[in-house]
């Protein structure tokens, strides 16, 4: 059994106002090329195929086209679940017919307990779930946490393991000990909704979706594929792609194949003069999604417009904090104790890295007094 | 060939604020019972399965359940098109797999020209279309109107007619000479978008959707099925149901089978005292969707609340116009020529059937003058 493991396509997602459909189409076509080159026996998609419950019509169209090509034209068996971003009910449309050509899409608990057999492998397709659904399914009021729910589900799956077969779990959740990116929906608080990985070693491989970094979890047989593309600036240094998973008598073998995006997500840091100098930007792929961190302290009129003229896909602009040491975490109490003047001086120093000058202090004082008089 | 012809389910529609999902589920189950009793060879659904492009999730669920039961469980071949209320792209999800079990859903022009063969019959499934799509498909700039588009399409269909077979067109448009109800979307202006029926007599039967009355068109072989339920008060006297169409060597036979709704749409007319008298309403099915036409002229405080206490599904309230003769169609010019006072007096008479009294006239005059002074 050799399969491709992908997840978190988030079709229809925007990055700071830009629709990424062109990049998504490109990456999905490259994914299909990998599947063909590697001659995989199946494609596993571990949830969040769409970015939201009601995706824009262009996103639906792209998804339908890719799925058709994958399964109806290229004849790959597909194993798929809904993630927390998908509407399980809406995504389920067509699923009673999908399975007629070995496209298995599971969107509820009950389905997850009947394995799909492809070759010598049992695949358990467990969609994103909430503990109450498991509590309700098993009619067991003692199931309160996601951890308890998972224990119960894994027990039920293990009960139908065929001993001569390989066992793969496909699911979509936050595994305890994983690292996050900025672009995942943070539904978990304080680790309460994290699932311990030791529950999952019963399976020969666990194909996860949810976290956007393929290295979010360091485990030989429990892996996130990571997202299809970089969906936030914080993901800019991540490598995106798919896992190729081989299960044989020799054991488990996993190999990552990178998918190069049509347009990258990058951060440029420098002064306004540097970044707007042709000698600099001629070496930059200005077609990329570019966030800019300016080292300047002075006010630059129409700065965004000037930058956009050079970098059409600008996704953010911030001032570089010259002196990080000046930043302090203040409690609410600290802040309420400071005078407006001290607070402003502090903020100025934090942002610019320099203290307020005597002239600035004078002007600030007058302004604050002016406001207080009006009150 | 014996098939059931239905259309205009409008799943997810509201009637004056009331969701009709329960009534729609009930009617669709009855429709399935008819299909089973009559042992039809196929079920034809001529568009507008949903009420809007993005239906509520409960509507999607109902549709998916019904379609699954119809085709995957009861094994009926299904022939289906998108209507003007459906999003062709969203509805098309799953259609590449649907056909694996004889569920044929066509949502674009190109598909309509390849007939689906069931038994001895060629079905041409032509979804709702705009002339520009046909112009674009045939790369022919001379195609401007829906009539020209239809001529071109029918010619292309006739070119692939198998002479030994029966030929059925399934489509969704406004046929010239049809009568309307209130609840259809009025996209046609002045008959420009109407399709002459003589174009369609090439087919042994034309199964239409769009208009909500099964008697909107009087033609032996070109028929609207009408909508699944009464979707406006103006449809209250219509009989809803499905056509059973038999094509054989003996020719065409059509028979209508009524589907009784879970709750009816009715109009009650009478005085407030009559309608709120238990002796009266004990004979009324107060579970129905009820519009009330009051014959009273006096103001009745909290009238809607009083009526709703008795008729929980009240969908409208109006005052009966006692003297219809008083109503005149005025042209825009007439109206602009009248003084505000004359206009108000006229309106009062139209609504109440009685002229304005001297005291009312005095009060009206003062009010109008007051407003004019303010201006």
Tab-separated table of C-alpha atoms in Angstrom, chain B residues 79-335:
chain	number	residue	atom	x	y	z
B	79	UNK	CA	-33.490	12.756	-15.231
B	80	UNK	CA	-32.876	16.197	-13.861
B	81	UNK	CA	-31.919	19.748	-14.849
B	82	UNK	CA	-31.114	22.995	-13.037
B	83	UNK	CA	-33.703	25.804	-13.057
B	84	UNK	CA	-33.316	29.554	-12.738
B	85	UNK	CA	-33.524	29.336	-8.945
B	86	UNK	CA	-30.727	26.752	-8.721
B	87	UNK	CA	-27.035	27.528	-8.907
B	88	UNK	CA	-26.055	25.296	-11.824
B	89	UNK	CA	-22.471	25.038	-10.525
B	90	UNK	CA	-23.385	24.200	-6.940
B	91	UNK	CA	-26.126	21.768	-7.973
B	92	UNK	CA	-23.696	20.005	-10.338
B	93	UNK	CA	-21.625	18.740	-7.379
B	94	UNK	CA	-21.668	14.951	-7.564
B	95	UNK	CA	-23.121	14.765	-11.078
B	96	UNK	CA	-20.078	12.962	-12.561
B	97	UNK	CA	-20.792	10.160	-10.092
B	98	UNK	CA	-24.611	10.346	-10.168
B	99	UNK	CA	-24.680	8.954	-13.675
B	100	UNK	CA	-22.969	5.768	-12.491
B	101	UNK	CA	-26.361	4.763	-11.123
B	102	UNK	CA	-28.570	6.307	-13.820
B	103	UNK	CA	-29.107	9.673	-12.187
B	104	UNK	CA	-28.582	12.163	-14.989
B	105	UNK	CA	-28.275	15.800	-13.978
B	106	UNK	CA	-27.495	18.259	-16.736
B	107	UNK	CA	-26.591	21.832	-15.871
B	108	UNK	CA	-25.146	23.234	-19.112
B	109	UNK	CA	-25.913	23.626	-22.805
B	110	UNK	CA	-23.292	21.180	-24.072
B	111	UNK	CA	-24.719	18.334	-22.005
B	112	UNK	CA	-28.230	18.956	-23.312
B	113	UNK	CA	-27.265	17.972	-26.854
B	114	UNK	CA	-26.275	14.431	-25.917
B	115	UNK	CA	-29.438	12.513	-25.165
B	116	UNK	CA	-29.735	10.156	-22.217
B	117	UNK	CA	-31.257	6.883	-23.330
B	118	UNK	CA	-33.577	5.066	-20.941
B	119	UNK	CA	-35.324	2.063	-22.524
B	120	UNK	CA	-36.736	3.129	-25.891
B	121	UNK	CA	-36.580	6.860	-25.200
B	122	UNK	CA	-34.056	9.623	-25.818
B	123	UNK	CA	-34.228	12.276	-23.110
B	124	UNK	CA	-32.760	15.700	-23.885
B	125	UNK	CA	-32.053	17.492	-20.619
B	126	UNK	CA	-31.861	21.231	-21.273
B	127	UNK	CA	-31.317	23.312	-18.103
B	128	UNK	CA	-32.509	26.890	-17.700
B	129	UNK	CA	-30.326	29.023	-19.959
B	130	UNK	CA	-29.725	32.577	-21.084
B	131	UNK	CA	-29.415	33.376	-24.817
B	132	UNK	CA	-25.758	34.484	-24.413
B	133	UNK	CA	-24.795	30.962	-23.340
B	134	UNK	CA	-26.232	29.516	-26.544
B	135	UNK	CA	-24.631	32.301	-28.597
B	136	UNK	CA	-21.320	31.489	-26.990
B	137	UNK	CA	-21.725	27.731	-27.333
B	138	UNK	CA	-22.475	27.890	-31.076
B	139	UNK	CA	-20.111	30.842	-31.638
B	140	UNK	CA	-22.940	32.544	-33.492
B	141	UNK	CA	-23.481	36.252	-32.936
B	142	UNK	CA	-26.864	36.182	-34.705
B	143	UNK	CA	-28.431	34.377	-31.737
B	144	UNK	CA	-29.950	37.199	-29.665
B	145	UNK	CA	-33.315	36.092	-28.248
B	146	UNK	CA	-34.344	33.060	-26.283
B	147	UNK	CA	-36.524	32.081	-29.235
B	148	UNK	CA	-33.560	32.087	-31.631
B	149	UNK	CA	-31.490	30.189	-29.087
B	150	UNK	CA	-34.182	27.556	-28.704
B	151	UNK	CA	-34.556	27.092	-32.445
B	152	UNK	CA	-30.850	26.434	-32.714
B	153	UNK	CA	-30.871	23.993	-29.807
B	154	UNK	CA	-33.888	22.062	-31.058
B	155	UNK	CA	-32.272	21.756	-34.501
B	156	UNK	CA	-29.139	20.314	-32.927
B	157	UNK	CA	-31.202	17.874	-30.885
B	158	UNK	CA	-33.307	16.779	-33.859
B	159	UNK	CA	-30.072	16.033	-35.739
B	160	UNK	CA	-29.296	13.222	-33.299
B	161	UNK	CA	-32.836	11.809	-33.030
B	162	UNK	CA	-32.849	8.044	-33.324
B	163	UNK	CA	-35.871	7.461	-35.584
B	164	UNK	CA	-36.851	4.247	-33.805
B	165	UNK	CA	-36.991	5.924	-30.444
B	166	UNK	CA	-39.318	8.230	-28.525
B	167	UNK	CA	-38.012	11.761	-27.915
B	168	UNK	CA	-38.559	13.724	-24.743
B	169	UNK	CA	-37.343	17.225	-23.921
B	170	UNK	CA	-36.939	18.230	-20.282
B	171	UNK	CA	-36.549	21.972	-19.825
B	172	UNK	CA	-37.217	25.044	-17.725
B	173	UNK	CA	-38.521	28.204	-19.353
B	174	UNK	CA	-41.550	30.390	-19.991
B	175	UNK	CA	-43.593	29.010	-22.869
B	176	UNK	CA	-45.489	31.613	-24.898
B	177	UNK	CA	-49.163	31.705	-24.053
B	178	UNK	CA	-48.778	30.422	-20.494
B	179	UNK	CA	-50.512	31.889	-17.460
B	180	UNK	CA	-48.573	32.870	-14.377
B	181	UNK	CA	-48.907	32.690	-10.611
B	182	UNK	CA	-47.567	35.252	-8.125
B	183	UNK	CA	-44.741	33.137	-6.832
B	184	UNK	CA	-42.694	32.688	-9.974
B	185	UNK	CA	-39.743	34.959	-10.541
B	186	UNK	CA	-40.797	37.321	-13.288
B	187	UNK	CA	-37.704	37.579	-15.400
B	188	UNK	CA	-39.628	37.809	-18.652
B	189	UNK	CA	-40.780	41.178	-19.886
B	190	UNK	CA	-43.356	41.613	-22.601
B	191	UNK	CA	-43.059	38.083	-23.913
B	192	UNK	CA	-39.558	38.741	-25.293
B	193	UNK	CA	-38.272	35.768	-23.356
B	194	UNK	CA	-41.139	33.432	-24.152
B	195	UNK	CA	-40.583	30.379	-26.301
B	196	UNK	CA	-43.271	29.562	-28.892
B	197	UNK	CA	-44.662	26.084	-28.365
B	198	UNK	CA	-44.717	25.174	-32.065
B	199	UNK	CA	-40.942	24.750	-31.855
B	200	UNK	CA	-41.467	21.880	-29.480
B	201	UNK	CA	-43.887	19.583	-31.280
B	202	UNK	CA	-40.960	17.643	-32.739
B	203	UNK	CA	-40.769	15.933	-29.372
B	204	UNK	CA	-43.191	13.263	-28.255
B	205	UNK	CA	-43.400	15.027	-24.913
B	206	UNK	CA	-41.935	18.165	-23.372
B	207	UNK	CA	-41.619	18.101	-19.584
B	208	UNK	CA	-41.424	21.703	-18.398
B	209	UNK	CA	-40.605	23.418	-15.170
B	210	UNK	CA	-40.820	27.125	-14.253
B	211	UNK	CA	-44.521	27.955	-13.968
B	212	UNK	CA	-46.278	26.787	-10.834
B	213	UNK	CA	-49.645	25.835	-12.277
B	214	UNK	CA	-49.989	22.540	-14.097
B	215	UNK	CA	-52.619	24.200	-16.297
B	216	UNK	CA	-50.497	27.245	-17.148
B	217	UNK	CA	-50.277	25.907	-20.687
B	218	UNK	CA	-52.991	24.012	-22.539
B	219	UNK	CA	-51.212	21.680	-24.900
B	220	UNK	CA	-51.466	17.901	-25.339
B	221	UNK	CA	-47.711	17.169	-25.378
B	222	UNK	CA	-46.075	20.246	-23.820
B	223	UNK	CA	-46.813	20.485	-20.119
B	224	UNK	CA	-45.797	22.113	-16.888
B	225	UNK	CA	-45.982	19.781	-13.902
B	226	UNK	CA	-46.575	22.745	-11.623
B	227	UNK	CA	-44.833	23.198	-8.298
B	228	UNK	CA	-44.625	20.627	-5.506
B	229	UNK	CA	-46.658	22.806	-3.140
B	230	UNK	CA	-48.698	26.004	-3.188
B	231	UNK	CA	-46.016	28.654	-2.878
B	232	UNK	CA	-48.250	31.731	-2.800
B	233	UNK	CA	-51.781	32.688	-1.926
B	234	UNK	CA	-52.543	33.108	-5.617
B	235	UNK	CA	-51.943	29.372	-6.035
B	236	UNK	CA	-54.542	28.455	-3.413
B	237	UNK	CA	-57.039	27.041	-5.882
B	238	UNK	CA	-54.486	25.060	-7.877
B	239	UNK	CA	-54.203	21.297	-7.633
B	240	UNK	CA	-50.638	20.195	-7.038
B	241	UNK	CA	-49.188	16.858	-8.055
B	242	UNK	CA	-47.288	15.074	-10.814
B	243	UNK	CA	-47.867	13.994	-14.384
B	244	UNK	CA	-47.662	10.328	-15.279
B	245	UNK	CA	-46.566	10.152	-18.887
B	246	UNK	CA	-46.794	7.007	-20.977
B	247	UNK	CA	-45.263	6.812	-24.434
B	248	UNK	CA	-46.113	3.742	-26.460
B	249	UNK	CA	-47.073	2.672	-29.954
B	250	UNK	CA	-50.586	3.793	-29.081
B	251	UNK	CA	-49.191	7.307	-28.671
B	252	UNK	CA	-48.964	9.684	-25.728
B	253	UNK	CA	-51.024	9.283	-22.589
B	254	UNK	CA	-50.866	11.754	-19.715
B	255	UNK	CA	-52.551	11.460	-16.363
B	256	UNK	CA	-52.316	13.795	-13.376
B	257	UNK	CA	-51.995	12.455	-9.865
B	258	UNK	CA	-52.712	14.862	-7.094
B	259	UNK	CA	-50.441	15.161	-4.078
B	260	UNK	CA	-52.328	16.312	-0.996
B	261	UNK	CA	-50.192	18.672	1.081
B	262	UNK	CA	-49.560	18.228	4.799
B	263	UNK	CA	-50.915	21.759	5.263
B	264	UNK	CA	-53.014	23.633	2.739
B	265	UNK	CA	-52.906	27.321	1.755
B	266	UNK	CA	-56.327	28.926	2.151
B	267	UNK	CA	-58.045	32.301	2.241
B	268	UNK	CA	-60.678	33.038	4.857
B	269	UNK	CA	-63.021	35.958	4.287
B	270	UNK	CA	-65.375	37.372	6.885
B	271	UNK	CA	-65.771	39.842	9.707
B	272	UNK	CA	-63.467	39.773	12.714
B	273	UNK	CA	-66.371	38.614	14.885
B	274	UNK	CA	-67.164	35.717	12.546
B	275	UNK	CA	-63.575	34.568	12.179
B	276	UNK	CA	-62.924	34.628	15.913
B	277	UNK	CA	-66.121	32.749	16.752
B	278	UNK	CA	-65.455	29.170	17.862
B	279	UNK	CA	-68.674	28.062	16.138
B	280	UNK	CA	-67.018	29.134	12.882
B	281	UNK	CA	-63.410	28.110	13.279
B	282	UNK	CA	-64.064	24.683	14.746
B	283	UNK	CA	-64.839	23.610	11.180
B	284	UNK	CA	-61.604	25.082	9.827
B	285	UNK	CA	-58.286	23.220	9.709
B	286	UNK	CA	-56.440	25.834	11.723
B	287	UNK	CA	-53.138	24.045	11.116
B	288	UNK	CA	-53.227	25.309	7.506
B	289	UNK	CA	-51.464	28.374	6.149
B	290	UNK	CA	-54.247	30.908	6.345
B	291	UNK	CA	-54.624	34.315	4.768
B	292	UNK	CA	-57.416	36.452	6.200
B	293	UNK	CA	-59.529	38.994	4.367
B	294	UNK	CA	-61.540	41.061	6.854
B	295	UNK	CA	-64.793	42.694	5.835
B	296	UNK	CA	-64.706	45.100	8.803
B	297	UNK	CA	-64.153	48.790	8.231
B	298	UNK	CA	-63.483	49.875	11.811
B	299	UNK	CA	-60.058	49.759	13.431
B	300	UNK	CA	-59.533	46.562	15.479
B	301	UNK	CA	-56.770	46.865	18.078
B	302	UNK	CA	-54.131	44.094	17.965
B	303	UNK	CA	-56.057	42.400	15.190
B	304	UNK	CA	-53.078	40.323	13.992
B	305	UNK	CA	-52.324	38.991	17.468
B	306	UNK	CA	-55.960	38.034	18.061
B	307	UNK	CA	-56.109	36.190	14.752
B	308	UNK	CA	-52.759	34.472	15.316
B	309	UNK	CA	-53.988	33.106	18.638
B	310	UNK	CA	-56.636	31.219	16.677
B	311	UNK	CA	-54.797	30.669	13.372
B	312	UNK	CA	-51.134	30.028	14.269
B	313	UNK	CA	-49.951	29.892	10.647
B	314	UNK	CA	-51.456	33.149	9.444
B	315	UNK	CA	-49.690	34.281	6.268
B	316	UNK	CA	-51.477	37.525	5.514
B	317	UNK	CA	-54.161	39.984	6.481
B	318	UNK	CA	-56.009	42.402	4.255
B	319	UNK	CA	-59.271	44.323	4.278
B	320	UNK	CA	-61.846	43.148	1.769
B	321	UNK	CA	-62.555	45.797	-0.803
B	322	UNK	CA	-66.315	46.111	-0.479
B	323	UNK	CA	-66.876	47.908	-3.715
B	324	UNK	CA	-64.654	46.677	-6.485
B	325	UNK	CA	-66.327	49.070	-8.931
B	326	UNK	CA	-64.693	51.944	-7.100
B	327	UNK	CA	-61.328	50.646	-8.173
B	328	UNK	CA	-60.065	52.167	-11.323
B	329	UNK	CA	-56.764	51.709	-12.995
B	330	UNK	CA	-55.231	55.105	-13.140
B	331	UNK	CA	-52.390	56.053	-15.390
B	332	UNK	CA	-49.403	57.834	-13.930
B	333	UNK	CA	-50.699	61.026	-15.552
B	334	UNK	CA	-54.099	60.792	-13.851
B	335	UNK	CA	-52.454	60.486	-10.484
